[in-house]
Short mmCIF file of C-alpha atoms and ligand atoms in Angstrom, two decimals:
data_model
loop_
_atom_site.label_atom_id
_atom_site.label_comp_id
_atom_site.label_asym_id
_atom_site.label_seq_id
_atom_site.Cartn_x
_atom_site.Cartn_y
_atom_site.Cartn_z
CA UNK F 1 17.33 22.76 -13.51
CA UNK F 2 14.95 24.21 -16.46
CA UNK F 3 15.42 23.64 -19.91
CA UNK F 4 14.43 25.56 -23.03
CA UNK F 5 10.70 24.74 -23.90
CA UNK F 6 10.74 21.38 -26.25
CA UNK F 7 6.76 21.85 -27.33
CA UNK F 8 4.58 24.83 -27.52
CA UNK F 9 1.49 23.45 -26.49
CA UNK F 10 1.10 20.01 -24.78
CA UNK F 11 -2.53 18.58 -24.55
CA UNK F 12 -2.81 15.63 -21.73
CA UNK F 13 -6.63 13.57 -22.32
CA UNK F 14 -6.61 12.48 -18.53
CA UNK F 15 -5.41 13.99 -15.40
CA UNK F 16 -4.92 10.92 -13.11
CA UNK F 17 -1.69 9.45 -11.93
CA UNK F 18 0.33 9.35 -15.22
CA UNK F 19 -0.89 12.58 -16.41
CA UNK F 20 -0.88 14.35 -13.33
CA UNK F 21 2.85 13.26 -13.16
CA UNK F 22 3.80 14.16 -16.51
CA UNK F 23 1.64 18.01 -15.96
CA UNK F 24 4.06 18.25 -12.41
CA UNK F 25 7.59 16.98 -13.94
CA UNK F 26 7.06 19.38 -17.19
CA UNK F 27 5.98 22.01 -15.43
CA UNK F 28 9.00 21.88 -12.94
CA UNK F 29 11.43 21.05 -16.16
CA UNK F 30 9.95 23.98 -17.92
CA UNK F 31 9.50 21.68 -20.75
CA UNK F 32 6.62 23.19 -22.40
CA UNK F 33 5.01 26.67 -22.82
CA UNK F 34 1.00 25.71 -22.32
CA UNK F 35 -0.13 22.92 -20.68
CA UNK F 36 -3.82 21.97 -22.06
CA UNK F 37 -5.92 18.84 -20.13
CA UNK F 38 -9.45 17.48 -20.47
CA UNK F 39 -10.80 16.44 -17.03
CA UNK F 40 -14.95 15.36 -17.58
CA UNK F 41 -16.69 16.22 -14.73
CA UNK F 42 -17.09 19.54 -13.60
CA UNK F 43 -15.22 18.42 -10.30
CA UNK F 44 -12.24 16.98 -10.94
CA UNK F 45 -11.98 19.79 -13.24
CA UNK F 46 -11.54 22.23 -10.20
CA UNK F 47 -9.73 20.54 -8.47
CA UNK F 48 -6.92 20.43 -11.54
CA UNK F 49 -8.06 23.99 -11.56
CA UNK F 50 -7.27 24.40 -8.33
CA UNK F 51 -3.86 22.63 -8.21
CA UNK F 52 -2.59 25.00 -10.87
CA UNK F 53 -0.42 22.81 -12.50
CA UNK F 54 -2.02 23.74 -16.45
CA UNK F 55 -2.77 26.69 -18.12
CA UNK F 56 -5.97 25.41 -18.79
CA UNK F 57 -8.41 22.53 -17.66
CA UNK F 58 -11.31 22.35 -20.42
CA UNK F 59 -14.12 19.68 -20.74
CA UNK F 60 -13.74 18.03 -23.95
CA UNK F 61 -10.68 16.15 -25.47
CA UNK F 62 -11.70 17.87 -28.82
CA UNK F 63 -10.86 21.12 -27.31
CA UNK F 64 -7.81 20.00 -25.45
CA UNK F 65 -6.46 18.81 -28.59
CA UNK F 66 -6.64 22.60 -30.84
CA UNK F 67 -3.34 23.47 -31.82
CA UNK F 68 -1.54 21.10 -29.76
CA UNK F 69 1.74 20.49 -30.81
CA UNK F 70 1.95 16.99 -28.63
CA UNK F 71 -1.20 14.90 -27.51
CA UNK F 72 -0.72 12.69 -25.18
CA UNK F 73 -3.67 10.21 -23.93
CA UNK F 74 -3.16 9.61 -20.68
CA UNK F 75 -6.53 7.30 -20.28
CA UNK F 76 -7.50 3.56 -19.80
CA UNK F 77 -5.91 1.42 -22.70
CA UNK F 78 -9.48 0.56 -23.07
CA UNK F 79 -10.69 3.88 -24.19
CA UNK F 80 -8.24 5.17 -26.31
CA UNK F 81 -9.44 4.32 -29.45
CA UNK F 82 -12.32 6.16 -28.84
CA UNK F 83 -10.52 9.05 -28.05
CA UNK F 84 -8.90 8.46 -31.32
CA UNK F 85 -12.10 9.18 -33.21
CA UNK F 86 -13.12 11.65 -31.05
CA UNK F 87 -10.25 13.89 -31.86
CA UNK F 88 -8.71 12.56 -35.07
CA UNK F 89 -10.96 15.45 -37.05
CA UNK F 90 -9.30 18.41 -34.64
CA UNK F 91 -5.54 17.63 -34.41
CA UNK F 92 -3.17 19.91 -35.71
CA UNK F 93 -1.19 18.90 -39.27
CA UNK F 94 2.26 17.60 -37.95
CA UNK F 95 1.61 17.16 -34.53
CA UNK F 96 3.34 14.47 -32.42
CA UNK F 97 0.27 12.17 -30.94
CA UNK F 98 1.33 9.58 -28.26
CA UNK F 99 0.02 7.98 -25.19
CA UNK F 100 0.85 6.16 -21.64
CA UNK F 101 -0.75 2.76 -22.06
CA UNK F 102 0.44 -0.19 -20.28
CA UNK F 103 0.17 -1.99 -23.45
CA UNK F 104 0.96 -1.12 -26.62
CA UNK F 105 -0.05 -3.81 -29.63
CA UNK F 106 -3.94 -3.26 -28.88
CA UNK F 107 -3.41 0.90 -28.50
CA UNK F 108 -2.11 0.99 -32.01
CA UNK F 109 -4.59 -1.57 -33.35
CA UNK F 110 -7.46 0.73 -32.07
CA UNK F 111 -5.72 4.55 -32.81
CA UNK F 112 -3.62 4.13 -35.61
CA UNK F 113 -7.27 3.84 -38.30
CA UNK F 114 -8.81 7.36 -36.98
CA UNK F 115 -5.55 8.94 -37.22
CA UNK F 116 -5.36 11.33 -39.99
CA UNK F 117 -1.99 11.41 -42.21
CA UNK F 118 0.29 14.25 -41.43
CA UNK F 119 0.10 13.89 -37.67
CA UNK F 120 3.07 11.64 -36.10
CA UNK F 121 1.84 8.79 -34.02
CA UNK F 122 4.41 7.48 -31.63
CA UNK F 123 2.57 5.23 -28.83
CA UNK F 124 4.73 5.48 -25.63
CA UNK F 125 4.85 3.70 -22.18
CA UNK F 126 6.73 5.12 -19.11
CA UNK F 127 7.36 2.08 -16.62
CA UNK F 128 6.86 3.98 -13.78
CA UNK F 129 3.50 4.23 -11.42
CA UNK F 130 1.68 3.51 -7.97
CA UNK F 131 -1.21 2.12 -7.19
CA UNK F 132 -2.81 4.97 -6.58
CA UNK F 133 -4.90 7.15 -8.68
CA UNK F 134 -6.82 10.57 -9.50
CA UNK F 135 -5.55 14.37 -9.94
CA UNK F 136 -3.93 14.66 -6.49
CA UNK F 137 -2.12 11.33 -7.23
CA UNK F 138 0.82 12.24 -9.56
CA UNK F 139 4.27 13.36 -8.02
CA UNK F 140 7.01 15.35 -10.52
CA UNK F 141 9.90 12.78 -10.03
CA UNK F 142 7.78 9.49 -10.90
CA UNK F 143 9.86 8.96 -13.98
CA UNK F 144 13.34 9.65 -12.81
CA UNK F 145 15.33 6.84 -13.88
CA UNK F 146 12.81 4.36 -14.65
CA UNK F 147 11.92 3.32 -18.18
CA UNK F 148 9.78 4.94 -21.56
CA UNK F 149 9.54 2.77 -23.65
CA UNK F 150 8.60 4.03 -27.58
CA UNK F 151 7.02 1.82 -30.28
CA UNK F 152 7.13 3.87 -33.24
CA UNK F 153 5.93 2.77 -36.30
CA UNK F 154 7.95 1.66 -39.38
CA UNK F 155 8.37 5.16 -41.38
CA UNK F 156 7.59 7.34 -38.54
CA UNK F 157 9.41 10.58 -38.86
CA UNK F 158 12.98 10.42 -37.18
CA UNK F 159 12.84 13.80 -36.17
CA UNK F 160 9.08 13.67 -33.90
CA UNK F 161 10.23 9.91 -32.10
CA UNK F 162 13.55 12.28 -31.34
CA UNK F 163 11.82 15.17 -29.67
CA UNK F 164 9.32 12.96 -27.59
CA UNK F 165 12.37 10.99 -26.54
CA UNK F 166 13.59 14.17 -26.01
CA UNK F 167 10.41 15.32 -23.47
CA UNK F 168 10.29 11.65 -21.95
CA UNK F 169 14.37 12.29 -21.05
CA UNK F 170 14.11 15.67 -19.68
CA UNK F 171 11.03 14.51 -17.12
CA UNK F 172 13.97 12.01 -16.23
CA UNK F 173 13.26 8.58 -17.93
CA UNK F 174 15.59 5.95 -19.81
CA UNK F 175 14.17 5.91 -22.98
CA UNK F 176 13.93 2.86 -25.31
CA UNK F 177 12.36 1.91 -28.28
CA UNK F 178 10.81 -1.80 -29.36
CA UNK F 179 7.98 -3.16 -31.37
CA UNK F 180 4.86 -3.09 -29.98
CA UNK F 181 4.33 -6.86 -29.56
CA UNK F 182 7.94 -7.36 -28.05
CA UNK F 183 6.94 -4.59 -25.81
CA UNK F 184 3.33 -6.53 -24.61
CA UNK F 185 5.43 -10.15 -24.22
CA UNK F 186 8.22 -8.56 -21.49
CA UNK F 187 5.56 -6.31 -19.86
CA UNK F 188 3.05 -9.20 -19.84
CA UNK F 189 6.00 -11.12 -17.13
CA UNK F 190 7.54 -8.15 -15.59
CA UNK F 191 4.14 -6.15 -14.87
CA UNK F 192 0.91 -8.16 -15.73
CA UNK F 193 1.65 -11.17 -14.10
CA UNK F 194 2.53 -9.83 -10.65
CA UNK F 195 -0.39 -8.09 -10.61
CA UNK F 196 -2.69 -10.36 -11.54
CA UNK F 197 -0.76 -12.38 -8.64
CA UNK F 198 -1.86 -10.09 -5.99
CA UNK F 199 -4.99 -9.56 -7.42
CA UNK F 200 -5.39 -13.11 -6.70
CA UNK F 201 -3.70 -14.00 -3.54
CA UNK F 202 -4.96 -10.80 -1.64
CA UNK F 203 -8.63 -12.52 -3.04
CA UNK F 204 -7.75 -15.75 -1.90
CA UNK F 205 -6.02 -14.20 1.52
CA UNK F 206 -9.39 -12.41 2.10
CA UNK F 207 -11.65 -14.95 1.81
CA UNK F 208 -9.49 -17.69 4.46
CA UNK F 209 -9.52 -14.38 6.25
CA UNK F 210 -13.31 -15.44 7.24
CA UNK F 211 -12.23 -19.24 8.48
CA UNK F 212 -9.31 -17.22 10.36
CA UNK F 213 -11.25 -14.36 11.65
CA UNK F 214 -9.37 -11.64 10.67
CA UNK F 215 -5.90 -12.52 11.20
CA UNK F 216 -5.14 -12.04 7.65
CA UNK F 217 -5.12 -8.16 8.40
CA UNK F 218 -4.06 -8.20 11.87
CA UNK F 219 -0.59 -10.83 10.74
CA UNK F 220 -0.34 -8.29 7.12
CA UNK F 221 3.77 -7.25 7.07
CA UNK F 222 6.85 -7.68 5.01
CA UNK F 223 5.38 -9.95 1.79
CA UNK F 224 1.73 -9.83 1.99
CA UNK F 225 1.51 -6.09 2.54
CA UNK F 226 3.47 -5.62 -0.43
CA UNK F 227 1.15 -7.63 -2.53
CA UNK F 228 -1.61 -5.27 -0.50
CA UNK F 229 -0.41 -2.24 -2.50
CA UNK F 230 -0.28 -3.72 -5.95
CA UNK F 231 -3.51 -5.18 -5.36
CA UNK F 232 -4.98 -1.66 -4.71
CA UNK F 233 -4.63 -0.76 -8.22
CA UNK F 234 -7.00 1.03 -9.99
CA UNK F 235 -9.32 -1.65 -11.12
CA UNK F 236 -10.58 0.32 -14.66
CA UNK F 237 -6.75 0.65 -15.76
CA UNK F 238 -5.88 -3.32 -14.88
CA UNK F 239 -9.24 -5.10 -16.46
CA UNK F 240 -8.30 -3.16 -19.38
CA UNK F 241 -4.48 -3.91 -19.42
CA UNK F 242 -6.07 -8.06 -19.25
CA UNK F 243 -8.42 -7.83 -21.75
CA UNK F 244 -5.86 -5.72 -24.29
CA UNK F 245 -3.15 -7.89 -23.33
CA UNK F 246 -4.61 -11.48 -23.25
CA UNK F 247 -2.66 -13.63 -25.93
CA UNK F 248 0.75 -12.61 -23.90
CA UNK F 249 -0.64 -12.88 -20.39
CA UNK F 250 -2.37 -16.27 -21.14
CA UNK F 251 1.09 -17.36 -22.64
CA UNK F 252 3.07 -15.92 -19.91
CA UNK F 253 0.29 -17.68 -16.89
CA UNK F 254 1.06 -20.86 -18.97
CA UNK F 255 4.43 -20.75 -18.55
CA UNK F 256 4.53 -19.44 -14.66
CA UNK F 257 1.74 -22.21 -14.01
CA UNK F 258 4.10 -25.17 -14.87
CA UNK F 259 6.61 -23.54 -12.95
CA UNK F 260 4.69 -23.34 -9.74
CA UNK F 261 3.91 -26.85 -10.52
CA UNK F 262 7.66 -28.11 -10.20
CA UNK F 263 8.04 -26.07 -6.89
CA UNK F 264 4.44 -27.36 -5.85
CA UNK F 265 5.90 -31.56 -6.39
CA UNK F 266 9.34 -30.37 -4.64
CA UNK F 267 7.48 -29.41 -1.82
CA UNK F 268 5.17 -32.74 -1.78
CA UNK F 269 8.06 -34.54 -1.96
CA UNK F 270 10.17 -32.65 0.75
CA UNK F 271 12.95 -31.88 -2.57
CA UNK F 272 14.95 -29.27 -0.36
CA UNK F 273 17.77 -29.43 -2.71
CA UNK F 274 15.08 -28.18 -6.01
CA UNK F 275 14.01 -25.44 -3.46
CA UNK F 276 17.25 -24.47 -2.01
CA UNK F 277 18.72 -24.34 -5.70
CA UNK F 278 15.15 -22.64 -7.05
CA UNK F 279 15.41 -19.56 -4.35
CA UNK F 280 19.25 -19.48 -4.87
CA UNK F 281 18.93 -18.32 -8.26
CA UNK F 282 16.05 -16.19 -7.82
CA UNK F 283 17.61 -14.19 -5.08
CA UNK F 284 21.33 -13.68 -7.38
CA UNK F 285 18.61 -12.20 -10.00
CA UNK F 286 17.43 -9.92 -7.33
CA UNK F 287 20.80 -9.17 -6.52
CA UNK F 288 22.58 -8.72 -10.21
CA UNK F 289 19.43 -5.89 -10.46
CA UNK F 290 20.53 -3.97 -7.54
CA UNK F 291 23.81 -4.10 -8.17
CA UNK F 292 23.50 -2.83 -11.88
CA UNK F 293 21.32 -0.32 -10.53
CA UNK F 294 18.37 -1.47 -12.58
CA UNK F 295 15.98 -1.99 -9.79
CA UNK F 296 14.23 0.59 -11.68
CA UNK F 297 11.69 -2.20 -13.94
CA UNK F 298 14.52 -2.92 -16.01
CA UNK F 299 12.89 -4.55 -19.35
CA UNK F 300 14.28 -7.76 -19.89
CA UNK F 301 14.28 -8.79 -16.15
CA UNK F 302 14.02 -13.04 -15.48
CA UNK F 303 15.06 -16.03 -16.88
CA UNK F 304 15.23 -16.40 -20.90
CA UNK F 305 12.30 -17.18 -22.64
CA UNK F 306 12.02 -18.15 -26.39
CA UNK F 307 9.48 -15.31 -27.18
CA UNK F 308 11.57 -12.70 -25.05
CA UNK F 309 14.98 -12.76 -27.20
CA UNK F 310 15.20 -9.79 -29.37
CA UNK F 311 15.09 -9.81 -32.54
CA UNK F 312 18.90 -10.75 -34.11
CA UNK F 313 20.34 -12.19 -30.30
N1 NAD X 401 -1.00 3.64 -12.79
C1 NAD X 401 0.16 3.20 -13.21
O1 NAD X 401 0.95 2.66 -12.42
C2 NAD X 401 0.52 3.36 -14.66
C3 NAD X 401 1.87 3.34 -15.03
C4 NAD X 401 2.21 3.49 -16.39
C5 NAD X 401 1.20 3.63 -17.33
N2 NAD X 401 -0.10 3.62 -16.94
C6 NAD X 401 -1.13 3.79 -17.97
O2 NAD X 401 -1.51 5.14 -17.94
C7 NAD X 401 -2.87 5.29 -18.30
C8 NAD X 401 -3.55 6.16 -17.25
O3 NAD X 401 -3.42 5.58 -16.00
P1 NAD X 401 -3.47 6.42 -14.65
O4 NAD X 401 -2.83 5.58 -13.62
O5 NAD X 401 -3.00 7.81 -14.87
O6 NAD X 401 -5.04 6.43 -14.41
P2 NAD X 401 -5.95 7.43 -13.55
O7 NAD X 401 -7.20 6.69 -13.24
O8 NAD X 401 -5.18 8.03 -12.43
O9 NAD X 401 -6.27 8.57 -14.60
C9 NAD X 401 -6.97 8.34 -15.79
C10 NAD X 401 -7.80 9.55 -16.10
O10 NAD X 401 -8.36 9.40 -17.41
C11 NAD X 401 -9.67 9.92 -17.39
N3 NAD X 401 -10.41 9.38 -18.53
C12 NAD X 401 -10.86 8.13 -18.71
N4 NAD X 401 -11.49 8.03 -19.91
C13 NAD X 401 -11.39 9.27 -20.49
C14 NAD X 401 -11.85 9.81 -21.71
N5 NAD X 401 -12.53 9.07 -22.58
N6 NAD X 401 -11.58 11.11 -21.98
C15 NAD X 401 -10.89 11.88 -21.09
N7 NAD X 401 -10.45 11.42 -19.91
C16 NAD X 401 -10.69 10.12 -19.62
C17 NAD X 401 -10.20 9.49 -16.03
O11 NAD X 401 -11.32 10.28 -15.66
C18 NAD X 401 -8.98 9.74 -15.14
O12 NAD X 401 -8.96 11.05 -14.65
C19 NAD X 401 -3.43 3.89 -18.44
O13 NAD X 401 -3.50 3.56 -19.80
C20 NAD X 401 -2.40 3.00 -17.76
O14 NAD X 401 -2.35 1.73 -18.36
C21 NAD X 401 -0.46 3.54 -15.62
O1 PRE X 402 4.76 0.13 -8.76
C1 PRE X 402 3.60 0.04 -9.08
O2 PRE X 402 2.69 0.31 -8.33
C2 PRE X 402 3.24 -0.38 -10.44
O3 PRE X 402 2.39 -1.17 -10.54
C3 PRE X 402 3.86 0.25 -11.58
C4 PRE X 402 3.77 -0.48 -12.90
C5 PRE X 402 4.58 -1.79 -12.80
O4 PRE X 402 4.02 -2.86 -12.94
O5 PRE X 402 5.78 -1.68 -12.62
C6 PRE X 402 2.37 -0.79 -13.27
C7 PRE X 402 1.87 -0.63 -14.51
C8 PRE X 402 2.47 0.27 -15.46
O6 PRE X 402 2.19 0.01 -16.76
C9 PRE X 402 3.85 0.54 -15.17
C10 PRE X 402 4.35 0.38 -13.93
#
């Protein structure tokens, strides 16, 4: 089903997987009437070319961003306030400027200075990706029913967070808004953590696979292979995600360590009851998700922890 155009023209600063996705789903939604993107070296920009999902493909984000009525940054966390400065000087006067970034506290710290009053910044994350990257990577329906989450600033215009809600809703997302730090804290457990778990047991897996000749791969189903695909993440997106992310991760790897710790001594000491009971609850967590239908990266997934209580509960 198309809907009336919600933008004029929409400038995306990155053509990989989120981008990509974003280009296919508003294109499909007939969300916007010109699609603008930067893509930096002459070949990736013909293969967007080629794809034919944008009006036009051009090779600077300065360019991208004339007369743009929405911006969004669809780059490494780690170089978007660069792109800030780059294009703060060429952005049209009451345009809505937003991004993708997998964290959110850091992305404001480094846009929010270059950005010149009378543009709207609204710094947005859609929970939804693969591990996979590039132009060819993004798929239309990637943000059907999963979450966007929006961190406006205090005394951002009502009216701009409403229409990108309105843009991140019509490519199919659950929109909600929260602070930017509350926003790194749950994403530092639900996201950061697992991935820097199978960044480190695929590692670990890898290197016994020497002593064991290979059976790591040849043995590789159900659980391992799963931590296989997140562990094929793009490596430029997740170094920056750690090092813009640090205070919550290390907080949140503090917290997970002593809890491995407790099921590390039940095991020593053969405690089937604290594992029995431990794996009980974790698999009614699983289970309330799927039966809520929020299997979907729902926010405030896990067990209650001080720092994760909104504010007022
Ligand atoms: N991959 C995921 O699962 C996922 C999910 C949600 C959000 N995000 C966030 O989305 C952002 C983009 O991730 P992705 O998965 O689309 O990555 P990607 O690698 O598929 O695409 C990023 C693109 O940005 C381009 N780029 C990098 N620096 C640039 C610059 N200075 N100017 C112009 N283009 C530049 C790269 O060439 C690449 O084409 C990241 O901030 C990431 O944290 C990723
Ligand atoms: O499913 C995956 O491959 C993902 O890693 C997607 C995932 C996630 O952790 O849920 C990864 C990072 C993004 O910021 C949002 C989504």
């Amino acid at each position: 089903m198309t809907t009336a155009p919600l933008f004029k023209r929409v400038a995306l600063i990155g053509f990989g997987l989120i981008g990509g996705s974003i280009a296919r789903g508003a294109r499909v939604q007939g969300l916007v009437s010109e699609i603008v993107t930067t893509a930096r070296s002459e070949k990736t920009r013909a293969r967007v070319a080629e794809l034919g999902l944008v009006d036009r493909v051009v090779a600077t984000n300065r360019e991208a961003v004339e007369d743009a009525d929405l911006v969004i940054l669809c780059i490494p966390v780690g170089a978007c306030g660069p792109v800030a400065a780059e294009i703060a000087a060429h952005l049209k006067p009451g345009a809505i400027i937003s991004d993708v970034g997998s964290v959110k506290g850091a992305v404001v710290r480094d846009m929010a200075p270059h950005l010149p009053n009378g543009v709207h910044f609204i710094p947005a994350h859609p929970v939804a990706g693969t591990e996979n990257s590039g132009p060819d990577s993004g798929f239309a329906e990637l943000f059907i029913n999963r979450w966007c989450i929006l961190t406006p600033p205090d005394g951002t215009d009502p009216e701009a967070t409403a229409q990108l809600r309105a843009f991140w809703a019509a490519l199919g997302a659950k929109v909600e808004i929260m602070t930017p730090d509350h926003h790194d804290l749950v994403l530092a457990i639900t996201s950061h953590l697992p991935h820097l778990i199978a960044y480190t047991i695929v590692g670990t897996a890898d290197e016994l696979a020497q002593v064991t000749e290979s059976e790591v791969i040849k043995f590789s189903a159900g659980g391992f292979r799963d931590f296989t695909r997140i562990a094929a993440s793009d490596p430029t997106m997740w170094r920056d995600v750690f090092l813009a992310n640090k205070d919550a991760v290390l907080e949140m790897l503090g917290t997970f360590t002593e809890d491995l710790s407790k099921l590390t001594r039940a095991i020593r000491r053969g405690d089937g009851e604290a594992l029995f009971d431990h794996f009980t609850r974790t698999r009614a967590i699983r289970r309330g998700i799927v039966e809520t239908g929020q299997d979907s990266a729902a926010p405030d997934f896990g067990r209650p922890h001080a720092n994760l209580a909104k504010k007022g509960e």
